[in-house]
């Protein structure tokens, strides 16, 4: 395994995203003093584990707050952009349960901390949203679609929003996935490296040629199941909070739902795309995706999941003291990529199209049969590249839950004349990857 630093474009993106440097945790006593001086609040501070910020929960006699202190290498303008997006939503879409920014006694939305070495850190305070995160809620398809609707509403509200720092460089932005291939060297498992190469190939063939003409706007960028607060007892008002705008960026619209879809892949092993499709169906009801771009959504979701696995391995290698935190959030990523790749992506796209129109496809005995080398043509002239050796049969064989999808993996495939079905782990090897 290569332990040398990641270089070139990937290195620059990782640096701009605050993922390459380490810093001493900020002193809790200093944070308490700043909160009392600038916010006039006192209480018990409890440190929370997060990706790069110093984050605390502040409990007072009457309320709870979330306190975040940015890392010293994060550009001040980028932090200001994150805050501005949240404050914009508070006024432009006050009905949405987006976490609120608390102001200082002087009306500012942050406090600047100047370090002895000349660097700065930004302290901000937010309302703490009580409740269960989606990751712990075991939601059904209907509730997942509600979560998708919420992200769609947020993106509709953010459509007019601009900021001088909204074109920030961000390693987590799926737009740059094809430029992160150096990270494969830091992945210890040969099988995982083969899976990563398979996803890179899909992205290179299908998404990269379209990057320049994708619809873009400011997006949330990281609506993972850990950033959605829910009330499991409710259906209509299932989502009670949206948090963490740390990865907000001006990006392709399809990349925003791709992030939660990536997190949902493989959650039901027998139907690895079902939950992701349920989320996407809800999103499209509020923020329709261009028909010509919809075929790219499944590939973007796979790219995001692979990106998280790759960055996680790289970070765990660099910072062994935080290895457990990093790996816990990505422990099933590779197996979920493998499960998802056993399904024909053309079938996933077909379901996304029909779910958007409100009438998902019923199973048909010959659905999914393609001749070797043939492509399934889609409206607007776009077809998804695929490998003819991997042909799924009756991929909608258990579709009964709506608005999600039940797309079965390779276990439901049937051999066609002249075609050998292979497992996903065999596919990259067959291709010499």
PDB file of C-alpha atoms in Angstrom, residues 40-250:
ATOM      1  CA  UNK A  40     -24.331  36.194  26.945  1.00  0.00           C
ATOM      2  CA  UNK A  41     -24.910  32.496  27.500  1.00  0.00           C
ATOM      3  CA  UNK A  42     -23.405  30.093  29.994  1.00  0.00           C
ATOM      4  CA  UNK A  43     -23.926  26.415  30.583  1.00  0.00           C
ATOM      5  CA  UNK A  44     -22.405  22.983  30.240  1.00  0.00           C
ATOM      6  CA  UNK A  45     -20.304  22.339  27.131  1.00  0.00           C
ATOM      7  CA  UNK A  46     -20.023  18.782  25.832  1.00  0.00           C
ATOM      8  CA  UNK A  47     -17.624  18.033  22.997  1.00  0.00           C
ATOM      9  CA  UNK A  48     -19.053  16.167  19.979  1.00  0.00           C
ATOM     10  CA  UNK A  49     -17.107  14.084  17.452  1.00  0.00           C
ATOM     11  CA  UNK A  50     -17.186  15.672  13.989  1.00  0.00           C
ATOM     12  CA  UNK A  51     -15.173  15.556  10.776  1.00  0.00           C
ATOM     13  CA  UNK A  52     -12.971  18.638  11.162  1.00  0.00           C
ATOM     14  CA  UNK A  53     -14.568  21.385  13.308  1.00  0.00           C
ATOM     15  CA  UNK A  54     -14.392  21.581  17.071  1.00  0.00           C
ATOM     16  CA  UNK A  55     -18.060  21.045  17.897  1.00  0.00           C
ATOM     17  CA  UNK A  56     -19.897  21.259  21.212  1.00  0.00           C
ATOM     18  CA  UNK A  57     -23.379  20.964  22.589  1.00  0.00           C
ATOM     19  CA  UNK A  58     -24.152  23.794  24.985  1.00  0.00           C
ATOM     20  CA  UNK A  59     -26.861  23.140  27.524  1.00  0.00           C
ATOM     21  CA  UNK A  60     -28.310  26.101  29.398  1.00  0.00           C
ATOM     22  CA  UNK A  61     -31.165  26.256  31.883  1.00  0.00           C
ATOM     23  CA  UNK A  62     -33.672  26.956  29.123  1.00  0.00           C
ATOM     24  CA  UNK A  63     -32.183  25.855  25.775  1.00  0.00           C
ATOM     25  CA  UNK A  64     -29.611  23.787  23.925  1.00  0.00           C
ATOM     26  CA  UNK A  65     -27.247  25.107  21.283  1.00  0.00           C
ATOM     27  CA  UNK A  66     -24.701  23.726  18.861  1.00  0.00           C
ATOM     28  CA  UNK A  67     -21.350  25.514  18.956  1.00  0.00           C
ATOM     29  CA  UNK A  68     -18.900  25.082  16.067  1.00  0.00           C
ATOM     30  CA  UNK A  69     -15.342  26.399  15.780  1.00  0.00           C
ATOM     31  CA  UNK A  70     -13.869  26.118  12.289  1.00  0.00           C
ATOM     32  CA  UNK A  71     -10.398  24.607  11.774  1.00  0.00           C
ATOM     33  CA  UNK A  72      -7.615  27.182  11.392  1.00  0.00           C
ATOM     34  CA  UNK A  73      -6.977  26.297   7.741  1.00  0.00           C
ATOM     35  CA  UNK A  74     -10.573  26.813   6.577  1.00  0.00           C
ATOM     36  CA  UNK A  75     -10.907  30.037   4.600  1.00  0.00           C
ATOM     37  CA  UNK A  76     -13.017  32.661   6.379  1.00  0.00           C
ATOM     38  CA  UNK A  77     -14.963  33.425   3.193  1.00  0.00           C
ATOM     39  CA  UNK A  78     -16.009  29.783   2.932  1.00  0.00           C
ATOM     40  CA  UNK A  79     -17.328  29.772   6.498  1.00  0.00           C
ATOM     41  CA  UNK A  80     -19.151  33.015   5.746  1.00  0.00           C
ATOM     42  CA  UNK A  81     -20.708  31.366   2.670  1.00  0.00           C
ATOM     43  CA  UNK A  82     -22.014  28.462   4.746  1.00  0.00           C
ATOM     44  CA  UNK A  83     -23.544  30.856   7.271  1.00  0.00           C
ATOM     45  CA  UNK A  84     -25.011  33.090   4.569  1.00  0.00           C
ATOM     46  CA  UNK A  85     -26.776  30.129   2.932  1.00  0.00           C
ATOM     47  CA  UNK A  86     -28.419  29.190   6.233  1.00  0.00           C
ATOM     48  CA  UNK A  87     -29.488  32.766   6.933  1.00  0.00           C
ATOM     49  CA  UNK A  88     -30.836  33.107   3.404  1.00  0.00           C
ATOM     50  CA  UNK A  89     -33.044  30.064   3.903  1.00  0.00           C
ATOM     51  CA  UNK A  90     -34.247  31.433   7.222  1.00  0.00           C
ATOM     52  CA  UNK A  91     -35.746  34.427   5.437  1.00  0.00           C
ATOM     53  CA  UNK A  92     -36.536  33.040   1.956  1.00  0.00           C
ATOM     54  CA  UNK A  93     -38.034  29.761   3.189  1.00  0.00           C
ATOM     55  CA  UNK A  94     -38.826  30.271   6.855  1.00  0.00           C
ATOM     56  CA  UNK A  95     -41.228  27.310   6.841  1.00  0.00           C
ATOM     57  CA  UNK A  96     -38.405  24.821   6.212  1.00  0.00           C
ATOM     58  CA  UNK A  97     -36.857  23.284   9.370  1.00  0.00           C
ATOM     59  CA  UNK A  98     -33.314  24.420   8.609  1.00  0.00           C
ATOM     60  CA  UNK A  99     -31.062  24.875  11.611  1.00  0.00           C
ATOM     61  CA  UNK A 100     -31.042  28.519  12.725  1.00  0.00           C
ATOM     62  CA  UNK A 101     -27.974  30.688  13.223  1.00  0.00           C
ATOM     63  CA  UNK A 102     -27.834  32.491  16.561  1.00  0.00           C
ATOM     64  CA  UNK A 103     -26.521  36.061  16.635  1.00  0.00           C
ATOM     65  CA  UNK A 104     -24.162  37.629  19.136  1.00  0.00           C
ATOM     66  CA  UNK A 105     -25.275  40.373  21.507  1.00  0.00           C
ATOM     67  CA  UNK A 106     -23.961  42.837  18.911  1.00  0.00           C
ATOM     68  CA  UNK A 107     -25.916  41.247  16.062  1.00  0.00           C
ATOM     69  CA  UNK A 108     -23.041  39.388  14.382  1.00  0.00           C
ATOM     70  CA  UNK A 109     -23.375  35.818  13.146  1.00  0.00           C
ATOM     71  CA  UNK A 110     -19.888  34.740  14.226  1.00  0.00           C
ATOM     72  CA  UNK A 111     -16.912  35.505  16.434  1.00  0.00           C
ATOM     73  CA  UNK A 112     -13.407  35.609  14.972  1.00  0.00           C
ATOM     74  CA  UNK A 113     -10.693  33.959  17.082  1.00  0.00           C
ATOM     75  CA  UNK A 114      -7.152  35.075  16.263  1.00  0.00           C
ATOM     76  CA  UNK A 115      -4.446  32.549  17.101  1.00  0.00           C
ATOM     77  CA  UNK A 116      -0.901  33.329  18.166  1.00  0.00           C
ATOM     78  CA  UNK A 117       0.462  32.101  14.831  1.00  0.00           C
ATOM     79  CA  UNK A 118      -1.668  34.611  12.902  1.00  0.00           C
ATOM     80  CA  UNK A 119      -4.307  32.150  11.720  1.00  0.00           C
ATOM     81  CA  UNK A 120      -7.984  32.608  12.494  1.00  0.00           C
ATOM     82  CA  UNK A 121     -10.835  30.362  13.564  1.00  0.00           C
ATOM     83  CA  UNK A 122     -14.534  31.173  13.396  1.00  0.00           C
ATOM     84  CA  UNK A 123     -16.933  30.440  16.259  1.00  0.00           C
ATOM     85  CA  UNK A 124     -20.631  30.156  15.460  1.00  0.00           C
ATOM     86  CA  UNK A 125     -23.699  29.188  17.491  1.00  0.00           C
ATOM     87  CA  UNK A 126     -26.804  27.422  16.175  1.00  0.00           C
ATOM     88  CA  UNK A 127     -30.051  26.186  17.655  1.00  0.00           C
ATOM     89  CA  UNK A 128     -29.732  22.546  18.648  1.00  0.00           C
ATOM     90  CA  UNK A 129     -32.422  20.486  16.911  1.00  0.00           C
ATOM     91  CA  UNK A 130     -33.635  17.706  19.180  1.00  0.00           C
ATOM     92  CA  UNK A 131     -34.654  14.400  17.692  1.00  0.00           C
ATOM     93  CA  UNK A 132     -33.467  11.258  16.000  1.00  0.00           C
ATOM     94  CA  UNK A 133     -31.292  11.342  12.906  1.00  0.00           C
ATOM     95  CA  UNK A 134     -32.493   9.513   9.823  1.00  0.00           C
ATOM     96  CA  UNK A 135     -29.589   7.073  10.063  1.00  0.00           C
ATOM     97  CA  UNK A 136     -31.077   5.648  13.282  1.00  0.00           C
ATOM     98  CA  UNK A 137     -34.742   5.717  12.258  1.00  0.00           C
ATOM     99  CA  UNK A 138     -35.075   2.722   9.867  1.00  0.00           C
ATOM    100  CA  UNK A 139     -37.496   4.661   7.614  1.00  0.00           C
ATOM    101  CA  UNK A 140     -39.823   3.038   5.120  1.00  0.00           C
ATOM    102  CA  UNK A 141     -40.098   4.116   1.472  1.00  0.00           C
ATOM    103  CA  UNK A 142     -42.792   6.704   2.179  1.00  0.00           C
ATOM    104  CA  UNK A 143     -40.699   8.428   4.835  1.00  0.00           C
ATOM    105  CA  UNK A 144     -37.610   8.318   2.663  1.00  0.00           C
ATOM    106  CA  UNK A 145     -39.583  10.051  -0.066  1.00  0.00           C
ATOM    107  CA  UNK A 146     -40.543  12.734   2.469  1.00  0.00           C
ATOM    108  CA  UNK A 147     -36.873  13.269   3.204  1.00  0.00           C
ATOM    109  CA  UNK A 148     -36.257  13.562  -0.536  1.00  0.00           C
ATOM    110  CA  UNK A 149     -39.018  16.147  -0.806  1.00  0.00           C
ATOM    111  CA  UNK A 150     -37.331  18.206   1.911  1.00  0.00           C
ATOM    112  CA  UNK A 151     -34.051  18.351   0.016  1.00  0.00           C
ATOM    113  CA  UNK A 152     -35.975  19.249  -3.125  1.00  0.00           C
ATOM    114  CA  UNK A 153     -37.661  22.140  -1.319  1.00  0.00           C
ATOM    115  CA  UNK A 154     -34.314  23.356   0.014  1.00  0.00           C
ATOM    116  CA  UNK A 155     -32.801  23.328  -3.470  1.00  0.00           C
ATOM    117  CA  UNK A 156     -35.808  25.178  -4.889  1.00  0.00           C
ATOM    118  CA  UNK A 157     -35.344  27.850  -2.212  1.00  0.00           C
ATOM    119  CA  UNK A 158     -31.571  28.062  -2.823  1.00  0.00           C
ATOM    120  CA  UNK A 159     -31.899  28.421  -6.595  1.00  0.00           C
ATOM    121  CA  UNK A 160     -31.561  32.259  -6.636  1.00  0.00           C
ATOM    122  CA  UNK A 161     -28.873  32.378  -3.924  1.00  0.00           C
ATOM    123  CA  UNK A 162     -25.331  33.441  -4.788  1.00  0.00           C
ATOM    124  CA  UNK A 163     -22.211  34.194  -2.794  1.00  0.00           C
ATOM    125  CA  UNK A 164     -18.652  35.211  -3.732  1.00  0.00           C
ATOM    126  CA  UNK A 165     -17.276  31.981  -2.249  1.00  0.00           C
ATOM    127  CA  UNK A 166     -19.874  29.587  -3.665  1.00  0.00           C
ATOM    128  CA  UNK A 167     -17.434  28.154  -6.233  1.00  0.00           C
ATOM    129  CA  UNK A 168     -15.115  26.895  -3.518  1.00  0.00           C
ATOM    130  CA  UNK A 169     -12.906  23.889  -4.119  1.00  0.00           C
ATOM    131  CA  UNK A 170     -14.321  20.899  -2.267  1.00  0.00           C
ATOM    132  CA  UNK A 171     -13.014  17.346  -2.295  1.00  0.00           C
ATOM    133  CA  UNK A 172     -16.509  16.051  -1.523  1.00  0.00           C
ATOM    134  CA  UNK A 173     -17.973  17.694  -4.629  1.00  0.00           C
ATOM    135  CA  UNK A 174     -18.803  14.804  -6.978  1.00  0.00           C
ATOM    136  CA  UNK A 175     -17.783  17.025  -9.910  1.00  0.00           C
ATOM    137  CA  UNK A 176     -14.146  16.289  -9.039  1.00  0.00           C
ATOM    138  CA  UNK A 177     -14.495  12.540  -8.539  1.00  0.00           C
ATOM    139  CA  UNK A 178     -12.572  11.604 -11.675  1.00  0.00           C
ATOM    140  CA  UNK A 179      -9.633  13.693 -10.445  1.00  0.00           C
ATOM    141  CA  UNK A 180      -9.298  11.734  -7.187  1.00  0.00           C
ATOM    142  CA  UNK A 181      -7.905   8.509  -8.655  1.00  0.00           C
ATOM    143  CA  UNK A 182      -4.674   8.875  -6.615  1.00  0.00           C
ATOM    144  CA  UNK A 183      -6.660   7.913  -3.531  1.00  0.00           C
ATOM    145  CA  UNK A 184      -6.998   4.349  -4.800  1.00  0.00           C
ATOM    146  CA  UNK A 185      -3.358   3.757  -3.821  1.00  0.00           C
ATOM    147  CA  UNK A 186      -4.279   4.354  -0.192  1.00  0.00           C
ATOM    148  CA  UNK A 187      -6.953   1.648  -0.166  1.00  0.00           C
ATOM    149  CA  UNK A 188      -5.463  -1.527   1.353  1.00  0.00           C
ATOM    150  CA  UNK A 189      -7.797  -4.155  -0.125  1.00  0.00           C
ATOM    151  CA  UNK A 190      -7.196  -5.281  -3.747  1.00  0.00           C
ATOM    152  CA  UNK A 191     -10.900  -6.083  -4.089  1.00  0.00           C
ATOM    153  CA  UNK A 192     -11.840  -2.589  -2.964  1.00  0.00           C
ATOM    154  CA  UNK A 193      -9.364  -1.034  -5.376  1.00  0.00           C
ATOM    155  CA  UNK A 194     -10.984  -3.003  -8.205  1.00  0.00           C
ATOM    156  CA  UNK A 195     -14.437  -1.753  -7.200  1.00  0.00           C
ATOM    157  CA  UNK A 196     -13.159   1.825  -7.107  1.00  0.00           C
ATOM    158  CA  UNK A 197     -11.695   1.477 -10.594  1.00  0.00           C
ATOM    159  CA  UNK A 198     -15.017   0.129 -11.873  1.00  0.00           C
ATOM    160  CA  UNK A 199     -16.856   3.205 -10.537  1.00  0.00           C
ATOM    161  CA  UNK A 200     -14.204   5.550 -11.944  1.00  0.00           C
ATOM    162  CA  UNK A 201     -14.729   3.951 -15.354  1.00  0.00           C
ATOM    163  CA  UNK A 202     -18.506   4.408 -15.155  1.00  0.00           C
ATOM    164  CA  UNK A 203     -18.050   8.054 -14.161  1.00  0.00           C
ATOM    165  CA  UNK A 204     -15.487   8.736 -16.877  1.00  0.00           C
ATOM    166  CA  UNK A 205     -17.685   7.234 -19.579  1.00  0.00           C
ATOM    167  CA  UNK A 206     -21.029   8.719 -18.566  1.00  0.00           C
ATOM    168  CA  UNK A 207     -20.633  11.828 -16.400  1.00  0.00           C
ATOM    169  CA  UNK A 208     -17.338  13.483 -17.338  1.00  0.00           C
ATOM    170  CA  UNK A 209     -18.414  14.255 -20.933  1.00  0.00           C
ATOM    171  CA  UNK A 210     -21.491  16.036 -19.557  1.00  0.00           C
ATOM    172  CA  UNK A 211     -19.927  18.032 -16.699  1.00  0.00           C
ATOM    173  CA  UNK A 212     -19.774  21.346 -18.555  1.00  0.00           C
ATOM    174  CA  UNK A 213     -23.497  21.440 -19.383  1.00  0.00           C
ATOM    175  CA  UNK A 214     -25.075  20.148 -16.148  1.00  0.00           C
ATOM    176  CA  UNK A 215     -27.621  22.400 -14.438  1.00  0.00           C
ATOM    177  CA  UNK A 216     -25.964  24.063 -11.446  1.00  0.00           C
ATOM    178  CA  UNK A 217     -26.931  26.103  -8.399  1.00  0.00           C
ATOM    179  CA  UNK A 218     -25.936  26.372  -4.740  1.00  0.00           C
ATOM    180  CA  UNK A 219     -26.774  23.028  -3.104  1.00  0.00           C
ATOM    181  CA  UNK A 220     -26.669  21.686   0.451  1.00  0.00           C
ATOM    182  CA  UNK A 221     -23.979  19.218  -0.568  1.00  0.00           C
ATOM    183  CA  UNK A 222     -24.155  16.741   2.314  1.00  0.00           C
ATOM    184  CA  UNK A 223     -27.686  15.751   3.267  1.00  0.00           C
ATOM    185  CA  UNK A 224     -26.546  12.405   4.603  1.00  0.00           C
ATOM    186  CA  UNK A 225     -28.820  10.435   6.969  1.00  0.00           C
ATOM    187  CA  UNK A 226     -26.782  11.946   9.818  1.00  0.00           C
ATOM    188  CA  UNK A 227     -27.779  15.474   8.787  1.00  0.00           C
ATOM    189  CA  UNK A 228     -31.547  14.892   8.701  1.00  0.00           C
ATOM    190  CA  UNK A 229     -33.443  15.023  12.001  1.00  0.00           C
ATOM    191  CA  UNK A 230     -36.762  13.176  11.963  1.00  0.00           C
ATOM    192  CA  UNK A 231     -39.818  12.236  13.992  1.00  0.00           C
ATOM    193  CA  UNK A 232     -40.377   8.521  13.238  1.00  0.00           C
ATOM    194  CA  UNK A 233     -43.957   8.707  14.541  1.00  0.00           C
ATOM    195  CA  UNK A 234     -45.026  11.132  11.818  1.00  0.00           C
ATOM    196  CA  UNK A 235     -45.334  10.716   8.080  1.00  0.00           C
ATOM    197  CA  UNK A 236     -46.504  14.080   6.727  1.00  0.00           C
ATOM    198  CA  UNK A 237     -44.057  16.019   8.944  1.00  0.00           C
ATOM    199  CA  UNK A 238     -41.396  13.338   9.135  1.00  0.00           C
ATOM    200  CA  UNK A 239     -38.395  15.670   8.731  1.00  0.00           C
ATOM    201  CA  UNK A 240     -38.028  18.031  11.694  1.00  0.00           C
ATOM    202  CA  UNK A 241     -34.579  19.420  11.012  1.00  0.00           C
ATOM    203  CA  UNK A 242     -31.859  19.869   8.381  1.00  0.00           C
ATOM    204  CA  UNK A 243     -28.373  20.496   9.726  1.00  0.00           C
ATOM    205  CA  UNK A 244     -24.722  20.899   8.696  1.00  0.00           C
ATOM    206  CA  UNK A 245     -24.162  23.172   5.715  1.00  0.00           C
ATOM    207  CA  UNK A 246     -20.401  22.615   5.890  1.00  0.00           C
ATOM    208  CA  UNK A 247     -20.223  21.184   2.352  1.00  0.00           C
ATOM    209  CA  UNK A 248     -22.454  23.766   0.704  1.00  0.00           C
ATOM    210  CA  UNK A 249     -21.177  24.543  -2.778  1.00  0.00           C
ATOM    211  CA  UNK A 250     -22.315  25.686  -6.198  1.00  0.00           C
TER     212      UNK A 250
END
